[in-house]
CSV table of C-alpha atoms and ligand atoms in Angstrom, one decimal:
chain,number,residue,atom,x,y,z
A,1,UNK,CA,-20.9,-8.7,-4.0
A,2,UNK,CA,-21.0,-5.7,-6.3
A,3,UNK,CA,-17.9,-5.9,-8.3
A,4,UNK,CA,-18.7,-2.7,-10.2
A,5,UNK,CA,-18.2,-0.6,-7.1
A,6,UNK,CA,-15.2,-2.2,-5.8
A,7,UNK,CA,-11.6,-1.2,-6.4
A,8,UNK,CA,-10.3,-4.6,-5.4
A,9,UNK,CA,-11.9,-8.1,-5.1
A,10,UNK,CA,-9.9,-11.0,-3.9
A,11,UNK,CA,-11.6,-14.4,-4.2
A,12,UNK,CA,-10.3,-17.6,-2.6
A,13,UNK,CA,-6.7,-16.7,-2.8
A,14,UNK,CA,-4.3,-19.4,-1.6
A,15,UNK,CA,-0.6,-19.0,-1.6
A,16,UNK,CA,2.3,-21.3,-0.5
A,17,UNK,CA,6.1,-21.2,-0.2
A,18,UNK,CA,7.7,-24.6,-0.8
A,19,UNK,CA,4.4,-26.3,0.0
A,20,UNK,CA,3.9,-24.4,3.2
A,21,UNK,CA,0.7,-22.4,3.3
A,22,UNK,CA,1.2,-18.6,3.7
A,23,UNK,CA,-2.4,-17.6,2.8
A,24,UNK,CA,-5.4,-19.8,2.9
A,25,UNK,CA,-8.6,-19.1,1.0
A,26,UNK,CA,-8.5,-15.3,1.3
A,27,UNK,CA,-11.6,-13.4,0.1
A,28,UNK,CA,-12.4,-9.7,0.6
A,29,UNK,CA,-13.4,-6.6,-1.3
A,30,UNK,CA,-12.3,-3.0,-1.0
A,31,UNK,CA,-14.7,-0.3,-2.1
A,32,UNK,CA,-13.6,2.4,-4.5
A,33,UNK,CA,-12.3,5.3,-2.5
A,34,UNK,CA,-11.8,3.3,0.7
A,35,UNK,CA,-8.8,3.5,3.0
A,36,UNK,CA,-8.1,0.0,4.2
A,37,UNK,CA,-5.8,-0.7,7.1
A,38,UNK,CA,-4.2,-4.2,6.6
A,39,UNK,CA,-2.9,-5.5,9.9
A,40,UNK,CA,-1.8,-8.7,11.5
A,41,UNK,CA,1.2,-10.3,13.3
A,42,UNK,CA,4.7,-10.6,11.8
A,43,UNK,CA,4.6,-13.5,9.3
A,44,UNK,CA,0.8,-13.4,9.0
A,45,UNK,CA,1.1,-13.0,5.2
A,46,UNK,CA,0.5,-9.2,4.7
A,47,UNK,CA,3.3,-8.8,2.2
A,48,UNK,CA,2.6,-12.0,0.5
A,49,UNK,CA,-1.0,-10.9,0.0
A,50,UNK,CA,-0.1,-7.7,-1.7
A,51,UNK,CA,2.4,-9.4,-3.9
A,52,UNK,CA,-0.1,-12.1,-4.8
A,53,UNK,CA,-2.8,-9.5,-5.7
A,54,UNK,CA,-0.3,-8.0,-8.1
A,55,UNK,CA,0.8,-11.3,-9.6
A,56,UNK,CA,4.3,-10.9,-8.3
A,57,UNK,CA,3.9,-14.0,-6.2
A,58,UNK,CA,2.1,-16.9,-7.8
A,59,UNK,CA,-1.0,-18.2,-6.1
A,60,UNK,CA,-2.2,-21.9,-6.2
A,61,UNK,CA,-5.8,-20.8,-6.4
A,62,UNK,CA,-8.0,-17.8,-6.5
A,63,UNK,CA,-8.7,-14.7,-8.5
A,64,UNK,CA,-8.0,-11.0,-8.1
A,65,UNK,CA,-10.1,-8.2,-9.7
A,66,UNK,CA,-9.1,-4.5,-9.9
A,67,UNK,CA,-11.8,-2.1,-10.7
A,68,UNK,CA,-14.1,-4.9,-11.7
A,69,UNK,CA,-11.7,-6.5,-14.1
A,70,UNK,CA,-10.0,-9.9,-13.6
A,71,UNK,CA,-6.3,-9.3,-13.5
A,72,UNK,CA,-5.6,-12.3,-15.6
A,73,UNK,CA,-7.6,-10.6,-18.4
A,74,UNK,CA,-5.9,-7.2,-18.3
A,75,UNK,CA,-4.8,-5.9,-21.6
A,76,UNK,CA,-3.8,-2.7,-20.0
A,77,UNK,CA,-3.1,-2.2,-16.3
A,78,UNK,CA,-5.1,0.3,-14.3
A,79,UNK,CA,-3.0,2.9,-12.5
A,80,UNK,CA,-1.8,1.1,-9.4
A,81,UNK,CA,0.9,2.5,-7.2
A,82,UNK,CA,2.9,-0.1,-5.1
A,83,UNK,CA,5.5,0.3,-2.5
A,84,UNK,CA,7.1,-2.9,-1.6
A,85,UNK,CA,8.2,-3.5,2.0
A,86,UNK,CA,11.8,-4.5,1.2
A,87,UNK,CA,13.5,-1.9,-0.8
A,88,UNK,CA,17.1,-2.5,0.1
A,89,UNK,CA,18.0,-4.3,-3.2
A,90,UNK,CA,19.3,-1.4,-5.2
A,91,UNK,CA,22.5,-1.9,-7.0
A,92,UNK,CA,24.6,1.0,-5.8
A,93,UNK,CA,26.0,1.5,-9.3
A,94,UNK,CA,22.6,1.6,-10.9
A,95,UNK,CA,22.9,4.6,-13.2
A,96,UNK,CA,19.6,6.4,-12.5
A,97,UNK,CA,18.9,9.6,-10.7
A,98,UNK,CA,16.2,10.2,-8.1
A,99,UNK,CA,14.2,12.3,-10.7
A,100,UNK,CA,14.4,9.4,-13.3
A,101,UNK,CA,13.2,6.9,-10.8
A,102,UNK,CA,10.2,9.1,-9.8
A,103,UNK,CA,9.4,9.6,-13.5
A,104,UNK,CA,9.1,5.8,-13.9
A,105,UNK,CA,5.8,6.2,-11.9
A,106,UNK,CA,4.3,7.9,-15.0
A,107,UNK,CA,5.0,5.1,-17.4
A,108,UNK,CA,1.4,3.8,-17.3
A,109,UNK,CA,0.1,7.3,-17.9
A,110,UNK,CA,-0.2,9.0,-21.2
A,111,UNK,CA,0.4,12.6,-20.6
A,112,UNK,CA,0.8,15.7,-22.7
A,113,UNK,CA,4.3,17.0,-22.7
A,114,UNK,CA,4.9,19.4,-19.9
A,115,UNK,CA,2.3,17.8,-17.6
A,116,UNK,CA,4.8,15.0,-17.1
A,117,UNK,CA,7.5,17.3,-15.7
A,118,UNK,CA,5.0,19.0,-13.4
A,119,UNK,CA,3.7,15.6,-12.0
A,120,UNK,CA,7.3,14.7,-11.2
A,121,UNK,CA,8.1,18.0,-9.7
A,122,UNK,CA,4.9,17.9,-7.5
A,123,UNK,CA,5.8,14.4,-6.3
A,124,UNK,CA,9.4,15.4,-5.5
A,125,UNK,CA,8.1,18.5,-3.6
A,126,UNK,CA,5.5,16.5,-1.7
A,127,UNK,CA,8.1,14.1,-0.3
A,128,UNK,CA,10.7,16.9,0.2
A,129,UNK,CA,13.2,15.5,-2.1
A,130,UNK,CA,13.6,18.2,-4.7
A,131,UNK,CA,17.0,18.9,-3.2
A,132,UNK,CA,18.4,15.5,-4.1
A,133,UNK,CA,16.7,15.0,-7.5
A,134,UNK,CA,20.0,14.8,-9.4
A,135,UNK,CA,21.6,12.3,-7.1
A,136,UNK,CA,22.2,8.7,-8.1
A,137,UNK,CA,19.8,6.4,-6.1
A,138,UNK,CA,22.7,4.3,-5.1
A,139,UNK,CA,24.0,7.2,-3.0
A,140,UNK,CA,20.8,7.5,-0.9
A,141,UNK,CA,20.2,6.6,2.7
A,142,UNK,CA,17.3,4.2,3.5
A,143,UNK,CA,15.0,7.0,4.5
A,144,UNK,CA,15.7,9.0,1.3
A,145,UNK,CA,15.2,5.9,-0.9
A,146,UNK,CA,11.8,5.2,0.8
A,147,UNK,CA,10.8,8.8,0.0
A,148,UNK,CA,11.9,8.4,-3.6
A,149,UNK,CA,9.9,5.2,-4.0
A,150,UNK,CA,6.9,6.7,-2.4
A,151,UNK,CA,7.1,9.7,-4.7
A,152,UNK,CA,7.2,7.2,-7.6
A,153,UNK,CA,4.2,5.4,-6.3
A,154,UNK,CA,2.1,8.6,-6.1
A,155,UNK,CA,3.5,10.4,-9.2
A,156,UNK,CA,1.2,8.7,-11.6
A,157,UNK,CA,-1.9,9.8,-9.8
A,158,UNK,CA,-2.9,6.2,-9.1
A,159,UNK,CA,-6.4,4.9,-8.8
A,160,UNK,CA,-5.2,2.4,-6.3
A,161,UNK,CA,-2.2,2.6,-3.9
A,162,UNK,CA,-0.8,-0.5,-2.2
A,163,UNK,CA,1.7,0.5,0.5
A,164,UNK,CA,3.6,-2.2,2.5
A,165,UNK,CA,4.9,-0.5,5.6
A,166,UNK,CA,5.8,2.7,3.8
A,167,UNK,CA,7.0,4.8,6.6
A,168,UNK,CA,9.5,2.6,8.5
A,169,UNK,CA,12.6,4.6,7.4
A,170,UNK,CA,11.0,8.0,7.7
A,171,UNK,CA,11.6,10.5,10.4
A,172,UNK,CA,8.5,11.5,12.4
A,173,UNK,CA,8.0,14.8,10.6
A,174,UNK,CA,8.2,13.3,7.1
A,175,UNK,CA,6.0,10.5,8.2
A,176,UNK,CA,3.2,12.9,9.3
A,177,UNK,CA,3.6,14.8,6.0
A,178,UNK,CA,3.3,11.6,4.1
A,179,UNK,CA,0.2,10.5,5.9
A,180,UNK,CA,-1.4,13.9,5.3
A,181,UNK,CA,-0.6,13.6,1.6
A,182,UNK,CA,-2.1,10.2,1.5
A,183,UNK,CA,-5.2,11.4,3.3
A,184,UNK,CA,-5.6,14.2,0.7
A,185,UNK,CA,-5.1,11.8,-2.2
A,186,UNK,CA,-7.8,9.6,-0.7
A,187,UNK,CA,-10.2,12.4,0.0
A,188,UNK,CA,-9.7,14.7,-3.0
A,189,UNK,CA,-8.7,12.2,-5.8
A,190,UNK,CA,-10.7,9.3,-4.4
A,191,UNK,CA,-7.6,7.2,-4.5
A,192,UNK,CA,-8.2,3.8,-3.0
A,193,UNK,CA,-5.6,3.1,-0.3
A,194,UNK,CA,-4.4,-0.2,1.1
A,195,UNK,CA,-2.0,0.5,3.9
A,196,UNK,CA,0.0,-2.2,5.6
A,197,UNK,CA,1.4,-0.9,8.9
A,198,UNK,CA,2.1,-1.6,12.5
A,199,UNK,CA,1.5,2.0,13.3
A,200,UNK,CA,-1.8,1.4,14.9
A,201,UNK,CA,-2.4,5.1,15.8
A,202,UNK,CA,-2.3,5.9,12.1
A,203,UNK,CA,-4.8,3.3,11.2
A,204,UNK,CA,-7.2,4.7,13.9
A,205,UNK,CA,-6.8,8.1,12.5
A,206,UNK,CA,-7.3,7.3,8.7
A,207,UNK,CA,-8.7,3.9,7.9
A,208,UNK,CA,-12.3,3.4,6.9
A,209,UNK,CA,-12.0,-0.3,6.6
A,210,UNK,CA,-9.9,-2.9,8.4
A,211,UNK,CA,-8.6,-6.3,7.4
A,212,UNK,CA,-7.0,-8.4,10.1
A,213,UNK,CA,-5.0,-11.1,8.6
A,214,UNK,CA,-3.5,-14.3,10.1
A,215,UNK,CA,-3.0,-16.6,7.1
A,216,UNK,CA,-6.7,-16.3,7.0
A,217,UNK,CA,-9.0,-13.4,7.2
A,218,UNK,CA,-9.7,-13.0,10.9
A,219,UNK,CA,-11.7,-9.7,10.5
A,220,UNK,CA,-12.8,-7.7,7.6
A,221,UNK,CA,-15.2,-4.9,7.8
A,222,UNK,CA,-15.8,-1.2,8.6
A,223,UNK,CA,-13.5,0.5,11.1
A,224,UNK,CA,-16.2,1.2,13.6
A,225,UNK,CA,-17.3,-2.5,13.6
A,226,UNK,CA,-13.8,-3.5,14.2
A,227,UNK,CA,-13.6,-1.3,17.2
A,228,UNK,CA,-16.9,-2.6,18.5
A,229,UNK,CA,-16.0,-6.2,18.1
A,230,UNK,CA,-15.0,-8.3,21.1
A,231,UNK,CA,-12.2,-10.0,19.0
A,232,UNK,CA,-10.5,-6.7,18.7
A,233,UNK,CA,-9.2,-6.7,22.3
A,234,UNK,CA,-8.1,-10.3,21.9
A,235,UNK,CA,-5.8,-9.4,19.0
A,236,UNK,CA,-4.5,-6.0,20.1
A,237,UNK,CA,-5.0,-5.9,23.9
A,238,UNK,CA,-7.0,-3.3,25.9
A,239,UNK,CA,-4.5,-0.5,25.5
A,240,UNK,CA,-4.2,-0.8,21.7
A,241,UNK,CA,-7.9,-0.8,21.3
A,242,UNK,CA,-7.9,2.6,23.0
A,243,UNK,CA,-5.1,3.9,20.7
A,244,UNK,CA,-6.7,2.6,17.5
A,245,UNK,CA,-10.3,3.3,18.2
A,246,UNK,CA,-10.2,6.6,19.9
A,247,UNK,CA,-10.2,9.0,17.0
A,248,UNK,CA,-8.6,12.4,17.7
A,249,UNK,CA,-10.2,14.4,15.0
B,301,ADP,P1,4.1,-10.4,6.9
B,301,ADP,O1,4.3,-9.4,5.8
B,301,ADP,O2,2.7,-10.3,7.4
B,301,ADP,O3,5.1,-10.2,7.9
B,301,ADP,P2,5.0,-12.3,4.9
B,301,ADP,O4,4.0,-12.3,3.8
B,301,ADP,O5,6.3,-11.6,4.7
B,301,ADP,O6,4.3,-11.8,6.3
B,301,ADP,O7,5.3,-13.9,5.3
B,301,ADP,C1,4.3,-14.8,5.5
B,301,ADP,C2,4.9,-16.2,5.6
B,301,ADP,O8,5.5,-16.6,4.5
B,301,ADP,C3,6.0,-16.2,6.7
B,301,ADP,O9,5.9,-17.5,7.4
B,301,ADP,C4,7.3,-16.1,6.0
B,301,ADP,O10,8.3,-16.7,6.7
B,301,ADP,C5,6.9,-16.8,4.7
B,301,ADP,N1,7.7,-16.3,3.5
B,301,ADP,C6,7.6,-15.0,3.1
B,301,ADP,N2,8.4,-14.8,2.0
B,301,ADP,C7,9.0,-16.0,1.8
B,301,ADP,C8,9.9,-16.5,0.8
B,301,ADP,N3,10.4,-15.7,-0.1
B,301,ADP,N4,10.3,-17.8,0.8
B,301,ADP,C9,9.8,-18.7,1.8
B,301,ADP,N5,8.9,-18.2,2.8
B,301,ADP,C10,8.5,-17.0,2.8
B,302,MG,MG1,5.5,-7.8,5.5
């Protein structure tokens, strides 16, 4: 495995909750600039995997590398944007505005003055939330909050984006805009994308690599190999295979 060329390497990751295995010996790599669709049934460990990769959930064994460097050895983190699946835990009295929350996405970036404002304005515009930038985040609806946290995740021009079901609270129009933005980041900025989603049509449209998880790695490889594999039908059914694998571009 060529660590120099990968954005992410996960090696032998095992994670438990109260002695119950949630992930068993997970190993895979994601090439720089890839767009990985991370799929699997409910409870298969997708969210746990993302959290364990970031060190937000402790693993009992295994190692994670970002951009060729062992996470445990980081002196400075690379620019990684993360959107957690569960975002409902905001204290309604938390005294921060939308704009301030989005600006937090820039903390790991050293910018010249002025550039910072522009990065925040661009992210607000991209997610169509300029109109609410002075609102307190406790006042927002679920869909608005999801957009704010997505704006925060992309504002820092991340090298790697980890998105855990990012569009569940978005209306169809905003969802499409968001996916188009994500595609542009992946194509133009070479941002490596890891997208957890149940939206199988989206994966078919955008993903270059697939990881099918069910406590273990069931499938990991290129998108076309995934569509060609006999296992595919077993996990998704005949109809889904058509939806995922028939690219409409
Ligand atoms: P997915 O994101 O694929 O739906 P999760 O990573 O959320 O799966 O969960 C994987 C397994 O770990 C499930 O069996 C779930 O019940 C369990 N689990 C997740 N979070 C916790 C937690 N905080 N405490 C105990 N068990 C958990
Ligand atoms: Mg999940």
